[in-house]
Tab-separated table of C-alpha atoms in Angstrom:
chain	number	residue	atom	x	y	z
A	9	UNK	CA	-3.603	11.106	1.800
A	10	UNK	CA	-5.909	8.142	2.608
A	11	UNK	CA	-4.529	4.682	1.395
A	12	UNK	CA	-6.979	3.003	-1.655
A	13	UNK	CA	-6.938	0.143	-3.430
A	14	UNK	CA	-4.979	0.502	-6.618
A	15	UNK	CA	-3.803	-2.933	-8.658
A	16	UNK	CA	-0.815	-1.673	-10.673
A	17	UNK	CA	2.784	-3.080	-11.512
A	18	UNK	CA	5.605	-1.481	-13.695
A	19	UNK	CA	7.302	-2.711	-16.413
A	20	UNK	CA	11.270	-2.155	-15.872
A	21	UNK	CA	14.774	-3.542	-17.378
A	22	UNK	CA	18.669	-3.352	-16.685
A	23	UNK	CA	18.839	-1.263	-18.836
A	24	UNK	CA	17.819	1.357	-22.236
A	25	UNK	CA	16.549	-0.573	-25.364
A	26	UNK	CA	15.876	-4.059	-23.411
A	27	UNK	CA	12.177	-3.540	-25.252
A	28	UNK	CA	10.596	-1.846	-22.078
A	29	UNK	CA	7.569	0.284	-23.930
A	30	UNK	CA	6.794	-2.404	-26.596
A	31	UNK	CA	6.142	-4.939	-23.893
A	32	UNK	CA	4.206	-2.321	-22.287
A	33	UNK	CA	2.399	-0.858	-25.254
A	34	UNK	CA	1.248	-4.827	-26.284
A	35	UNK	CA	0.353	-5.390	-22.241
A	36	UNK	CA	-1.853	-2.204	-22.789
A	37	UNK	CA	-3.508	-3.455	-26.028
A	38	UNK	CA	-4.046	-7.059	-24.399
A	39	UNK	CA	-5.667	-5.303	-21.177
A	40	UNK	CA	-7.629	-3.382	-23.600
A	41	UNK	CA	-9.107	-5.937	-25.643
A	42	UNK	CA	-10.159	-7.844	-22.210
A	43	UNK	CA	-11.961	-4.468	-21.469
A	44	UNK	CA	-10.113	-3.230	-18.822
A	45	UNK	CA	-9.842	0.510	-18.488
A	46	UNK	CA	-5.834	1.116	-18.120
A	47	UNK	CA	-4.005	4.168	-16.345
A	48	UNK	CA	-0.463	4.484	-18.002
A	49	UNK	CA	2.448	6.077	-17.053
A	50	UNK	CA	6.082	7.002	-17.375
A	51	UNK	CA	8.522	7.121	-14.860
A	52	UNK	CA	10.839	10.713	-15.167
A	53	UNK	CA	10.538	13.445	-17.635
A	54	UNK	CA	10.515	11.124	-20.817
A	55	UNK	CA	7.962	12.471	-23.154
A	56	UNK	CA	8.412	9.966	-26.457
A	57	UNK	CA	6.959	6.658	-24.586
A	58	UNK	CA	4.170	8.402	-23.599
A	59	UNK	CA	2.969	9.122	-26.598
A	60	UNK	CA	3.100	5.210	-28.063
A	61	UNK	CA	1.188	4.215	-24.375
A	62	UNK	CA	-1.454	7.400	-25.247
A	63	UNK	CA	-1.860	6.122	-28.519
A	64	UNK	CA	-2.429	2.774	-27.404
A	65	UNK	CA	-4.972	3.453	-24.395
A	66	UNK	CA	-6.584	6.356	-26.499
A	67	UNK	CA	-5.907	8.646	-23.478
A	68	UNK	CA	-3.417	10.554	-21.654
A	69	UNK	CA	-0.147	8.560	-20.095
A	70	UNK	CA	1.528	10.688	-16.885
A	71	UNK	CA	5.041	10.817	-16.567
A	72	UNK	CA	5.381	10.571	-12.448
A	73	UNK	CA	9.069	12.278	-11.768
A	74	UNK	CA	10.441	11.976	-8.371
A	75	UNK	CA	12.934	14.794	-9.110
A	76	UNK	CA	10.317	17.240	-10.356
A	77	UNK	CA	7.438	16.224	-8.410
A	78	UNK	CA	8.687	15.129	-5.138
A	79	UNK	CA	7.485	12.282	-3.555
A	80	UNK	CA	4.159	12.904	-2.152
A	81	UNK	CA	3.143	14.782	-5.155
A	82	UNK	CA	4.005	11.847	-7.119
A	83	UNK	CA	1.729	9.314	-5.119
A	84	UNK	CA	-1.166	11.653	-5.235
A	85	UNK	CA	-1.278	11.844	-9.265
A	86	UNK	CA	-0.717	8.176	-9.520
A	87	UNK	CA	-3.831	7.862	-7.606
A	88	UNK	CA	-5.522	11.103	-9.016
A	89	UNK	CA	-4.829	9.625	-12.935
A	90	UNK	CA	-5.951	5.880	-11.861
A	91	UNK	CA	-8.337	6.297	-9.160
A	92	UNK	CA	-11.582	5.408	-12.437
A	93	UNK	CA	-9.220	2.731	-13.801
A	94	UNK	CA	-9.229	-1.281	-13.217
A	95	UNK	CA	-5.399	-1.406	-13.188
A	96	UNK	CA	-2.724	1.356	-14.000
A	97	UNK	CA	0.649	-0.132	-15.662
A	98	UNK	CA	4.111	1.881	-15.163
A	99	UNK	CA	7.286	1.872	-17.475
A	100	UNK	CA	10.422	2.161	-15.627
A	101	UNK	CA	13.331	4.445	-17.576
A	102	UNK	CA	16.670	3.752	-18.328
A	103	UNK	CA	18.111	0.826	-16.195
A	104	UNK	CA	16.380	0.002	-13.386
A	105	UNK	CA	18.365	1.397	-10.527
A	106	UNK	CA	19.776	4.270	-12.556
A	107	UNK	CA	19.000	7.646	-11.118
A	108	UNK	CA	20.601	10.921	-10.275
A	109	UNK	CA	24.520	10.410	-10.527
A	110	UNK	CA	25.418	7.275	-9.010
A	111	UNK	CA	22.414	6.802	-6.753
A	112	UNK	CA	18.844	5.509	-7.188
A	113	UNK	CA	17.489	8.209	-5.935
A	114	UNK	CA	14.913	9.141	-8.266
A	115	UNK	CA	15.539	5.583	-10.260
A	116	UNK	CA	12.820	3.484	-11.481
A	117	UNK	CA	13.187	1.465	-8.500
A	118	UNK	CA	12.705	4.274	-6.148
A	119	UNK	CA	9.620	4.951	-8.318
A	120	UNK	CA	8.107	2.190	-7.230
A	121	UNK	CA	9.149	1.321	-3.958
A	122	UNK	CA	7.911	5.145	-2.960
A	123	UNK	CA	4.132	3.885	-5.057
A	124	UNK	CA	4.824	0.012	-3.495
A	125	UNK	CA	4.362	-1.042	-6.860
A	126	UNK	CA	5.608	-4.381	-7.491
A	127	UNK	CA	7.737	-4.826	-10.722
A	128	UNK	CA	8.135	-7.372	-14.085
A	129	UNK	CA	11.764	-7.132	-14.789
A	130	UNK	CA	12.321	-7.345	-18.531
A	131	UNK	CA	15.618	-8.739	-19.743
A	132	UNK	CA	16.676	-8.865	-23.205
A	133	UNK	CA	17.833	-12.404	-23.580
A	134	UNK	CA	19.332	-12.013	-26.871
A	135	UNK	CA	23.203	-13.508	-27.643
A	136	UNK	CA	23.007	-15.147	-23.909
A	137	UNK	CA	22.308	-17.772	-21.805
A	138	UNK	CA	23.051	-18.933	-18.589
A	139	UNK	CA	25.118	-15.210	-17.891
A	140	UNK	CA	20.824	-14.416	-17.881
A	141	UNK	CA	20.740	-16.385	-14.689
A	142	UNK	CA	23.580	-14.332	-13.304
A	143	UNK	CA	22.293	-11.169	-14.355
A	144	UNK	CA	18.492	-11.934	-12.810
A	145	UNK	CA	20.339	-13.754	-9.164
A	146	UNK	CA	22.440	-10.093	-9.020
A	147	UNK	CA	19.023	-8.207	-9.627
A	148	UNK	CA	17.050	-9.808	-7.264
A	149	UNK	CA	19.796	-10.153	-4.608
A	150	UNK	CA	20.991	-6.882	-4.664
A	151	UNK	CA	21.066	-4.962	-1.120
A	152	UNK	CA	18.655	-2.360	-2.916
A	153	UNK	CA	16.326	-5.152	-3.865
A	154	UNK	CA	16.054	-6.637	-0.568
A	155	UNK	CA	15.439	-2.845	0.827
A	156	UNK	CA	12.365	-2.621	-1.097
A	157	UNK	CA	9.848	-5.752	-0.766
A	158	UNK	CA	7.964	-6.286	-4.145
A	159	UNK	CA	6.966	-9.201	-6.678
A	160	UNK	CA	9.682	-9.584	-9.247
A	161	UNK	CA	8.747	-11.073	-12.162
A	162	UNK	CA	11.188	-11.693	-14.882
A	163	UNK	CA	10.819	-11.955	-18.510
A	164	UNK	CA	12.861	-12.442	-20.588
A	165	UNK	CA	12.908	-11.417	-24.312
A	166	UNK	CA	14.390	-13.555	-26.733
């Protein structure tokens, strides 16, 4: 497959219920209303987010599964579903390194270090302080991290 041009980034988080799909769902709206056209997608077999990014975008969102898919697969209907879009916006699943068993393998973050998609972190913030600046050095200094060169951008959600 020939390389193209494709802005993109994907939304991620530590972990389940850190507010993942309603930051994306309101960064698809906002994208929207500026008149971009959006790609959206899912990263594994989750079919419930989908529908609140489909319903936002008033078009399809694409779960991309490593597992199912494999990896070239994956890249090619990232590109296929975005290729008429100004920028295509990714949610991560669970935490961000969790994938099969104890690996990352399949993980949000080997979603998008296989798409080189560079990634907003969201943390929720709620009932902590500076243990937020722990939490965010471990992230971003973690061996797998420095594996896989990307933008980190971290929000958090208070």
């Amino acid at each position: 497959m020939s390389e193209m041009f494709l802005p993109r980034f994907m939304i991620a988080a530590p972990n389940s219920g850190s507010g993942k799909t309603t930051v994306v769902c309101a960064l698809l709206k906002a994208l929207l209303d500026q008149e971009y056209k959006v790609a959206a997608f899912k990263s594994g077999p989750d079919y419930i987010d989908p529908m609140f990014h489909s319903r936002v975008i008033g078009a399809k969102s694409r779960n991309l599964d490593l597992f199912m898919l494999g990896r070239e697969t994956t890249k090619y209907l990232l590109a296929k579903n975005a290729c008429d879009c100004d920028i295509a916006v990714l949610e991560g699943a669970m935490g961000f390194y969790d994938g099969m068993g104890k690996t990352e393998q399949c993980s949000a973050y080997d979603l998008a270090r296989v798409t080189k998609t560079p990634v907003i972190l969201v943390i929720n913030g709620k009932g902590a302080a500076l243990s937020l600046a722990a939490l965010i050095k471990v992230l971003k200094n973690s061996d797998l991290t420095r594996m896989y060169e990307a933008q980190y951008l971290i929000m958090s959600l208070l």
